[in-house]
Amino acid sequence: MLVIRRKTPRSVCSENCRPGYRKSVREGQPVCCYDCVPCPEGEFSNLTDVAVCVKCPEDQWPNEEKTTCNPKLITFLSYQEPIGIVLTFIAVCFAFITIVILGIFICFQDTPIVKANNRDLSYLLLTSLICSFLCSLLFIGHPKQLICFLRQAVFGITFAISLSSLLAKTLIVVIAFNATKPGNNLRKWVGTKVPKYIVLICSLIQVFICILSLNITFPYPYYNMNAEIGKIIVECNEGPDMSFYFILGYLCILSSVSFIVAFLARKLPDTFNDAKLITFSMLVFCSVWIFFIPTHLSTKGTSAVAVEVFAILASSAGLLSCIFAPKCYIILIKPEKNSCVQLQHKDVHLKKVREFSSTSVNKSFLNEHADICGCWELISEPHTSHWYYGYAHNRPQS
């Protein structure tokens, strides 16, 4: 007798959905026919044939199989990451180089190239650049309450001091030359106190902006759970971006004014005129921060912090190299040029910069401000009553 064994027919037309997947009913077919689709991002399932996946808690993220939730990785721009190590190394190296340059200027403080254009401002500028390089370290490491409170303010104030020092260096030279005109009232503005007042006022404005922004929004450490998938970014919540852009905007105003004044003063005698160097340094500074804004807006998380640190280091290095590299080259490599005889332009024998009608008053004025005037003094043209502002060693022979 022949026995035929038949399989029991299945009541479904699909395989069971394993954990990590959910059922998706096929359109136009019975409910027993469905597809198994992976759970969406941020959701999981640990059962078979589930219709809906479960969303992970905000501080957790599903594993690769989407069968369970694991705590999100807490991350920040740390000193152990390659980018953090590189940025820290660059900041420390440039701070050390700036300290060395400051030591060189102190050792050679009585030479013409250091005395020219107010050496006290040069010391202040170098000190502020050291702080600028070191303030970038506040952006690296685990954000703390105090660090979040200080870092934008320190960044803004140190750069304000640097830029106002450059502005004062240029303005004081322009004022000094124009003050020698007969009957000009600018003479009372020439002296050691005026550049200090310029730096103080410009820096205090930035201090006021920083205090105002801190009063609007008090910075604090913030765990950003939505910046990157599967990660919690620890960052400083510094309130609206407008607060930062107000600080940066004021720095741009200072750099723009410095650029304009330096550009207008670029044709003054080269012996004690940093105008050309300041003009180029302001171009570098503005270029860095102009490119920074769109780059910063298009990045998130630790990348945004790294971009800001890089912009701080690049702009500080630009100021340092443009202003002080040529001077250090003359001091250390070409010391023979560090004299009143050699500092003049090689094809200029007598620059008739200003003609005077009152020699005694102008000569007294010039002697009072030797640091500003550098190697220049009043000299007379033979057989005339004219006096000029020129190099003493090029005094015309009578």
Short mmCIF file of C-alpha atoms in Angstrom, two decimals:
data_model
loop_
_atom_site.label_atom_id
_atom_site.label_comp_id
_atom_site.label_asym_id
_atom_site.label_seq_id
_atom_site.Cartn_x
_atom_site.Cartn_y
_atom_site.Cartn_z
CA MET A 1 0.00 0.00 0.00
CA LEU A 2 1.47 3.37 -1.06
CA VAL A 3 1.47 6.12 1.60
CA ILE A 4 1.88 9.72 0.41
CA ARG A 5 3.19 12.18 3.00
CA ARG A 6 2.37 15.80 2.36
CA LYS A 7 3.91 18.89 4.06
CA THR A 8 1.59 21.15 5.95
CA PRO A 9 1.19 24.30 3.87
CA ARG A 10 2.66 27.51 5.38
CA SER A 11 0.33 30.28 6.31
CA VAL A 12 2.84 32.98 5.33
CA CYS A 13 4.71 33.73 2.14
CA SER A 14 7.81 35.27 3.81
CA GLU A 15 10.61 34.21 6.10
CA ASN A 16 10.68 35.36 9.71
CA CYS A 17 12.41 38.72 10.31
CA ARG A 18 15.35 38.28 12.61
CA PRO A 19 16.41 40.86 15.28
CA GLY A 20 17.65 44.09 13.76
CA TYR A 21 14.92 44.01 11.12
CA ARG A 22 11.21 44.84 11.01
CA LYS A 23 8.31 43.69 8.87
CA SER A 24 7.19 45.78 5.90
CA VAL A 25 3.91 44.58 4.32
CA ARG A 26 3.99 44.24 0.57
CA GLU A 27 1.54 46.55 -1.12
CA GLY A 28 -1.43 44.74 -2.71
CA GLN A 29 -0.66 41.41 -1.02
CA PRO A 30 -2.04 39.67 2.07
CA VAL A 31 -0.72 40.77 5.44
CA CYS A 32 1.11 37.47 5.73
CA CYS A 33 3.36 38.55 2.89
CA TYR A 34 5.97 41.07 3.90
CA ASP A 35 9.61 42.07 3.45
CA CYS A 36 12.24 42.29 6.17
CA VAL A 37 13.89 45.69 6.18
CA PRO A 38 16.68 46.92 8.49
CA CYS A 39 15.74 49.19 11.35
CA PRO A 40 16.19 52.92 10.62
CA GLU A 41 19.18 54.87 11.95
CA GLY A 42 19.01 55.26 15.72
CA GLU A 43 16.51 52.38 16.20
CA PHE A 44 16.86 48.69 17.11
CA SER A 45 14.90 45.47 17.53
CA ASN A 46 15.88 42.47 19.66
CA LEU A 47 12.87 40.27 18.82
CA THR A 48 11.72 38.31 15.79
CA ASP A 49 9.04 39.54 13.40
CA VAL A 50 8.58 42.97 15.01
CA ALA A 51 6.47 45.47 13.14
CA VAL A 52 8.13 48.57 14.58
CA CYS A 53 11.71 49.15 15.72
CA VAL A 54 12.39 50.89 19.03
CA LYS A 55 14.28 54.20 19.16
CA CYS A 56 17.44 54.23 21.28
CA PRO A 57 17.74 56.69 24.19
CA GLU A 58 19.31 60.03 23.26
CA ASP A 59 22.67 59.17 24.81
CA GLN A 60 22.86 55.74 23.13
CA TRP A 61 23.25 54.41 19.60
CA PRO A 62 22.48 50.95 18.11
CA ASN A 63 25.27 48.51 17.30
CA GLU A 64 26.03 47.48 13.73
CA GLU A 65 23.47 44.65 13.82
CA LYS A 66 20.89 47.02 15.36
CA THR A 67 19.97 44.44 17.96
CA THR A 68 20.81 46.53 21.02
CA CYS A 69 21.80 50.06 22.08
CA ASN A 70 25.25 51.02 23.30
CA PRO A 71 26.35 54.27 24.98
CA LYS A 72 27.49 56.89 22.45
CA LEU A 73 31.20 57.64 22.21
CA ILE A 74 32.03 60.85 24.09
CA THR A 75 34.55 62.84 22.07
CA PHE A 76 36.25 66.25 21.95
CA LEU A 77 39.42 67.74 20.49
CA SER A 78 41.88 66.05 22.83
CA TYR A 79 45.64 66.17 23.22
CA GLN A 80 45.81 62.45 22.35
CA GLU A 81 44.29 62.78 18.88
CA PRO A 82 46.68 63.31 15.94
CA ILE A 83 45.16 66.69 15.04
CA GLY A 84 45.29 67.76 18.69
CA ILE A 85 48.94 66.73 18.97
CA VAL A 86 49.86 68.63 15.78
CA LEU A 87 48.05 71.82 16.81
CA THR A 88 49.55 71.71 20.31
CA PHE A 89 53.05 71.21 18.88
CA ILE A 90 52.62 74.15 16.48
CA ALA A 91 51.28 76.44 19.25
CA VAL A 92 54.11 75.62 21.67
CA CYS A 93 56.80 75.93 18.97
CA PHE A 94 55.59 79.34 17.78
CA ALA A 95 55.23 80.57 21.37
CA PHE A 96 58.83 79.52 22.01
CA ILE A 97 60.01 81.22 18.79
CA THR A 98 58.22 84.41 19.85
CA ILE A 99 59.90 84.29 23.27
CA VAL A 100 63.29 83.91 21.53
CA ILE A 101 62.54 86.91 19.28
CA LEU A 102 61.55 88.95 22.34
CA GLY A 103 64.86 88.00 23.95
CA ILE A 104 66.74 89.06 20.80
CA PHE A 105 65.00 92.44 20.79
CA ILE A 106 65.82 92.98 24.46
CA CYS A 107 69.49 92.06 23.90
CA PHE A 108 69.74 94.42 20.92
CA GLN A 109 67.46 97.11 22.34
CA ASP A 110 69.91 99.93 21.73
CA THR A 111 70.44 99.19 18.04
CA PRO A 112 68.72 101.42 15.45
CA ILE A 113 66.41 98.76 14.02
CA VAL A 114 64.98 97.96 17.48
CA LYS A 115 64.76 101.56 18.64
CA ALA A 116 63.04 102.63 15.45
CA ASN A 117 59.25 102.84 15.53
CA ASN A 118 58.84 102.54 19.31
CA ARG A 119 60.49 99.48 20.82
CA ASP A 120 58.03 99.40 23.74
CA LEU A 121 55.24 98.68 21.25
CA SER A 122 57.38 95.91 19.77
CA TYR A 123 57.76 94.34 23.22
CA LEU A 124 54.00 94.61 23.80
CA LEU A 125 53.23 93.14 20.38
CA LEU A 126 55.54 90.17 20.96
CA THR A 127 54.05 89.55 24.40
CA SER A 128 50.51 89.60 23.03
CA LEU A 129 51.53 87.20 20.24
CA ILE A 130 52.89 84.78 22.86
CA CYS A 131 49.50 84.92 24.58
CA SER A 132 47.73 84.46 21.24
CA PHE A 133 49.65 81.27 20.49
CA LEU A 134 49.08 79.90 23.98
CA CYS A 135 45.38 80.85 24.09
CA SER A 136 44.78 78.35 21.28
CA LEU A 137 45.50 75.62 23.85
CA LEU A 138 42.28 76.63 25.66
CA PHE A 139 40.35 75.16 22.72
CA ILE A 140 42.06 71.75 23.06
CA GLY A 141 41.15 69.26 25.77
CA HIS A 142 37.99 68.52 27.72
CA PRO A 143 35.95 71.74 28.04
CA LYS A 144 35.56 72.92 31.63
CA GLN A 145 33.43 75.71 33.05
CA LEU A 146 36.36 78.10 33.51
CA ILE A 147 37.85 77.29 30.09
CA CYS A 148 34.53 77.93 28.35
CA PHE A 149 34.25 81.23 30.18
CA LEU A 150 37.75 82.42 29.28
CA ARG A 151 38.66 81.19 25.84
CA GLN A 152 36.73 83.55 23.53
CA ALA A 153 37.47 86.54 25.76
CA VAL A 154 41.20 85.75 25.93
CA PHE A 155 41.29 85.22 22.17
CA GLY A 156 39.56 88.53 21.46
CA ILE A 157 41.55 90.65 23.93
CA THR A 158 45.00 89.31 23.00
CA PHE A 159 44.37 89.86 19.30
CA ALA A 160 42.98 93.33 20.02
CA ILE A 161 46.22 94.22 21.82
CA SER A 162 48.29 92.90 18.90
CA LEU A 163 46.34 94.78 16.25
CA SER A 164 46.12 98.00 18.26
CA SER A 165 49.89 97.86 18.79
CA LEU A 166 50.38 97.68 15.02
CA LEU A 167 47.92 100.51 14.55
CA ALA A 168 49.77 102.63 17.12
CA LYS A 169 53.15 101.87 15.48
CA THR A 170 51.88 103.17 12.16
CA LEU A 171 49.91 106.13 13.47
CA ILE A 172 52.76 107.47 15.56
CA VAL A 173 55.08 107.54 12.54
CA VAL A 174 52.48 109.32 10.40
CA ILE A 175 51.82 111.83 13.16
CA ALA A 176 55.56 112.38 13.74
CA PHE A 177 56.19 113.29 10.11
CA ASN A 178 53.15 115.49 9.74
CA ALA A 179 53.87 117.20 13.06
CA THR A 180 57.01 118.75 11.56
CA LYS A 181 54.99 120.96 9.25
CA PRO A 182 55.05 124.60 10.30
CA GLY A 183 52.09 125.49 12.47
CA ASN A 184 50.82 121.91 12.65
CA ASN A 185 48.98 121.05 15.87
CA LEU A 186 49.84 117.36 15.66
CA ARG A 187 53.11 117.96 17.53
CA LYS A 188 51.38 117.67 20.89
CA TRP A 189 50.21 114.17 19.96
CA VAL A 190 53.72 112.86 19.45
CA GLY A 191 55.28 111.15 22.45
CA THR A 192 55.53 107.96 24.43
CA LYS A 193 52.06 108.33 25.98
CA VAL A 194 50.04 108.56 22.76
CA PRO A 195 50.72 104.99 21.49
CA LYS A 196 49.94 103.67 24.99
CA TYR A 197 46.61 105.48 24.94
CA ILE A 198 45.84 104.08 21.48
CA VAL A 199 46.53 100.51 22.62
CA LEU A 200 44.64 101.01 25.88
CA ILE A 201 41.51 102.50 24.29
CA CYS A 202 41.35 99.95 21.45
CA SER A 203 41.85 97.08 23.88
CA LEU A 204 39.26 98.38 26.34
CA ILE A 205 36.65 98.47 23.57
CA GLN A 206 37.26 94.76 22.98
CA VAL A 207 37.07 94.12 26.74
CA PHE A 208 33.68 95.84 26.79
CA ILE A 209 32.46 93.70 23.86
CA CYS A 210 33.62 90.52 25.62
CA ILE A 211 31.94 91.48 28.90
CA LEU A 212 28.74 92.31 27.04
CA SER A 213 28.73 88.97 25.20
CA LEU A 214 29.40 87.08 28.45
CA ASN A 215 26.48 88.85 30.11
CA ILE A 216 24.16 87.95 27.24
CA THR A 217 25.05 84.24 27.35
CA PHE A 218 27.18 82.63 30.03
CA PRO A 219 29.32 79.90 28.37
CA TYR A 220 29.17 76.39 29.81
CA PRO A 221 30.19 72.83 28.76
CA TYR A 222 27.54 71.24 26.58
CA TYR A 223 27.05 67.63 25.46
CA ASN A 224 25.97 67.87 21.84
CA MET A 225 24.30 64.56 20.95
CA ASN A 226 23.21 65.50 17.44
CA ALA A 227 26.36 66.91 15.84
CA GLU A 228 27.77 63.54 14.72
CA ILE A 229 26.11 60.15 14.33
CA GLY A 230 26.87 57.80 17.20
CA LYS A 231 28.93 60.37 19.11
CA ILE A 232 28.45 62.90 21.90
CA ILE A 233 30.55 66.00 21.24
CA VAL A 234 31.63 67.84 24.38
CA GLU A 235 31.86 71.51 23.47
CA CYS A 236 31.40 74.95 24.93
CA ASN A 237 27.95 76.42 24.47
CA GLU A 238 28.83 80.06 23.92
CA GLY A 239 25.38 81.19 22.95
CA PRO A 240 24.47 82.71 19.58
CA ASP A 241 27.21 82.87 16.96
CA MET A 242 26.63 86.63 16.83
CA SER A 243 28.58 87.07 20.07
CA PHE A 244 31.66 85.50 18.53
CA TYR A 245 31.20 87.43 15.27
CA PHE A 246 30.99 90.71 17.20
CA ILE A 247 34.40 89.94 18.73
CA LEU A 248 35.79 88.90 15.35
CA GLY A 249 34.15 91.87 13.63
CA TYR A 250 35.90 94.35 15.91
CA LEU A 251 39.22 92.65 15.14
CA CYS A 252 38.46 93.03 11.45
CA ILE A 253 37.78 96.73 11.97
CA LEU A 254 41.13 97.17 13.74
CA SER A 255 42.97 95.26 11.02
CA SER A 256 41.22 97.26 8.29
CA VAL A 257 42.12 100.59 9.88
CA SER A 258 45.71 99.41 10.39
CA PHE A 259 45.87 98.33 6.76
CA ILE A 260 44.56 101.66 5.47
CA VAL A 261 46.91 103.74 7.64
CA ALA A 262 49.89 101.53 6.82
CA PHE A 263 49.09 101.67 3.11
CA LEU A 264 48.96 105.46 3.20
CA ALA A 265 52.25 105.59 5.14
CA ARG A 266 54.11 103.11 2.95
CA LYS A 267 56.09 105.85 1.15
CA LEU A 268 57.56 107.32 4.31
CA PRO A 269 61.31 106.71 4.80
CA ASP A 270 62.11 103.01 5.19
CA THR A 271 64.58 103.43 8.05
CA PHE A 272 61.99 103.44 10.77
CA ASN A 273 58.82 102.71 8.80
CA ASP A 274 57.08 99.36 9.28
CA ALA A 275 54.19 100.39 7.04
CA LYS A 276 54.96 97.96 4.22
CA LEU A 277 55.40 95.07 6.65
CA ILE A 278 52.20 95.97 8.50
CA THR A 279 50.30 96.27 5.21
CA PHE A 280 51.30 92.76 4.19
CA SER A 281 50.65 91.33 7.66
CA MET A 282 47.13 92.78 7.67
CA LEU A 283 46.47 91.18 4.28
CA VAL A 284 47.53 87.82 5.71
CA PHE A 285 45.44 88.32 8.86
CA CYS A 286 42.29 89.30 6.99
CA SER A 287 42.71 86.50 4.44
CA VAL A 288 42.91 83.87 7.17
CA TRP A 289 39.73 85.00 8.91
CA ILE A 290 37.80 85.59 5.68
CA PHE A 291 38.42 81.97 4.71
CA PHE A 292 37.72 80.87 8.28
CA ILE A 293 34.08 81.99 8.38
CA PRO A 294 32.66 79.78 5.57
CA THR A 295 34.87 76.87 6.62
CA HIS A 296 33.72 77.16 10.25
CA LEU A 297 30.07 77.32 9.24
CA SER A 298 30.36 74.19 7.09
CA THR A 299 31.98 72.01 9.79
CA LYS A 300 30.66 70.53 13.01
CA GLY A 301 31.96 69.03 16.20
CA THR A 302 35.69 68.66 16.76
CA SER A 303 36.41 69.71 13.16
CA ALA A 304 34.91 73.17 13.83
CA VAL A 305 37.10 73.59 16.93
CA ALA A 306 40.20 72.48 14.99
CA VAL A 307 39.43 75.01 12.24
CA GLU A 308 39.22 77.82 14.81
CA VAL A 309 42.50 76.78 16.46
CA PHE A 310 44.19 76.65 13.06
CA ALA A 311 42.90 80.15 12.20
CA ILE A 312 44.27 81.53 15.50
CA LEU A 313 47.68 79.95 14.90
CA ALA A 314 47.84 80.94 11.22
CA SER A 315 46.93 84.59 11.82
CA SER A 316 49.32 84.88 14.77
CA ALA A 317 52.13 83.27 12.79
CA GLY A 318 51.40 85.63 9.91
CA LEU A 319 51.78 88.69 12.14
CA LEU A 320 54.96 87.32 13.71
CA SER A 321 56.68 86.39 10.46
CA CYS A 322 55.68 89.49 8.49
CA ILE A 323 56.69 92.00 11.16
CA PHE A 324 59.69 90.45 12.89
CA ALA A 325 61.31 88.00 10.46
CA PRO A 326 62.96 90.77 8.36
CA LYS A 327 64.21 92.52 11.50
CA CYS A 328 65.66 89.33 13.00
CA TYR A 329 67.35 88.61 9.68
CA ILE A 330 69.15 91.96 9.81
CA ILE A 331 70.00 91.67 13.52
CA LEU A 332 71.40 88.13 13.34
CA ILE A 333 72.48 87.55 9.72
CA LYS A 334 73.28 91.04 8.45
CA PRO A 335 74.43 92.99 11.51
CA GLU A 336 76.34 95.43 9.32
CA LYS A 337 72.98 96.74 8.10
CA ASN A 338 71.84 97.46 11.65
CA SER A 339 73.28 100.97 11.66
CA CYS A 340 72.22 104.44 10.70
CA VAL A 341 74.55 104.33 7.72
CA GLN A 342 73.26 101.08 6.28
CA LEU A 343 69.56 101.29 7.08
CA GLN A 344 68.87 103.81 4.36
CA HIS A 345 67.74 102.79 0.90
CA LYS A 346 70.84 102.12 -1.19
CA ASP A 347 70.01 104.56 -3.99
CA VAL A 348 68.77 107.41 -1.81
CA HIS A 349 71.32 110.02 -0.77
CA LEU A 350 69.07 112.64 0.72
CA LYS A 351 65.32 112.34 1.22
CA LYS A 352 63.71 115.75 1.26
CA VAL A 353 60.76 114.68 3.32
CA ARG A 354 59.82 117.87 5.08
CA GLU A 355 60.97 121.43 4.60
CA PHE A 356 61.11 123.54 7.70
CA SER A 357 60.86 127.23 8.31
CA SER A 358 61.59 127.15 12.06
CA THR A 359 64.76 125.13 12.59
CA SER A 360 65.16 125.57 16.32
CA VAL A 361 61.68 124.36 17.22
CA ASN A 362 61.83 121.37 14.89
CA LYS A 363 65.29 120.36 16.01
CA SER A 364 64.12 120.40 19.62
CA PHE A 365 61.07 118.36 18.62
CA LEU A 366 63.25 115.83 16.82
CA ASN A 367 65.62 115.38 19.76
CA GLU A 368 62.72 114.80 22.15
CA HIS A 369 61.43 111.89 20.05
CA ALA A 370 64.61 110.10 19.03
CA ASP A 371 63.01 106.64 19.25
CA ILE A 372 60.44 107.64 16.65
CA CYS A 373 62.84 109.43 14.39
CA GLY A 374 65.47 106.69 14.37
CA CYS A 375 68.65 107.65 12.53
CA TRP A 376 67.30 110.87 11.09
CA GLU A 377 67.97 114.43 12.07
CA LEU A 378 67.63 117.93 10.74
CA ILE A 379 70.26 118.82 8.18
CA SER A 380 70.75 121.98 6.22
CA GLU A 381 71.12 122.47 2.49
CA PRO A 382 74.25 124.47 1.63
CA HIS A 383 73.92 128.11 0.67
CA THR A 384 70.18 128.15 1.45
CA SER A 385 67.98 128.70 4.46
CA HIS A 386 66.21 125.35 3.91
CA TRP A 387 66.33 122.49 6.35
CA TYR A 388 65.34 118.91 5.62
CA TYR A 389 64.61 115.73 7.48
CA GLY A 390 67.34 113.33 6.28
CA TYR A 391 70.25 111.08 7.12
CA ALA A 392 72.91 112.78 9.18
CA HIS A 393 75.78 110.98 7.46
CA ASN A 394 74.57 112.32 4.09
CA ARG A 395 74.96 115.90 5.19
CA PRO A 396 75.69 117.92 2.03
CA GLN A 397 79.20 119.34 1.86
CA SER A 398 79.35 123.11 1.89
#
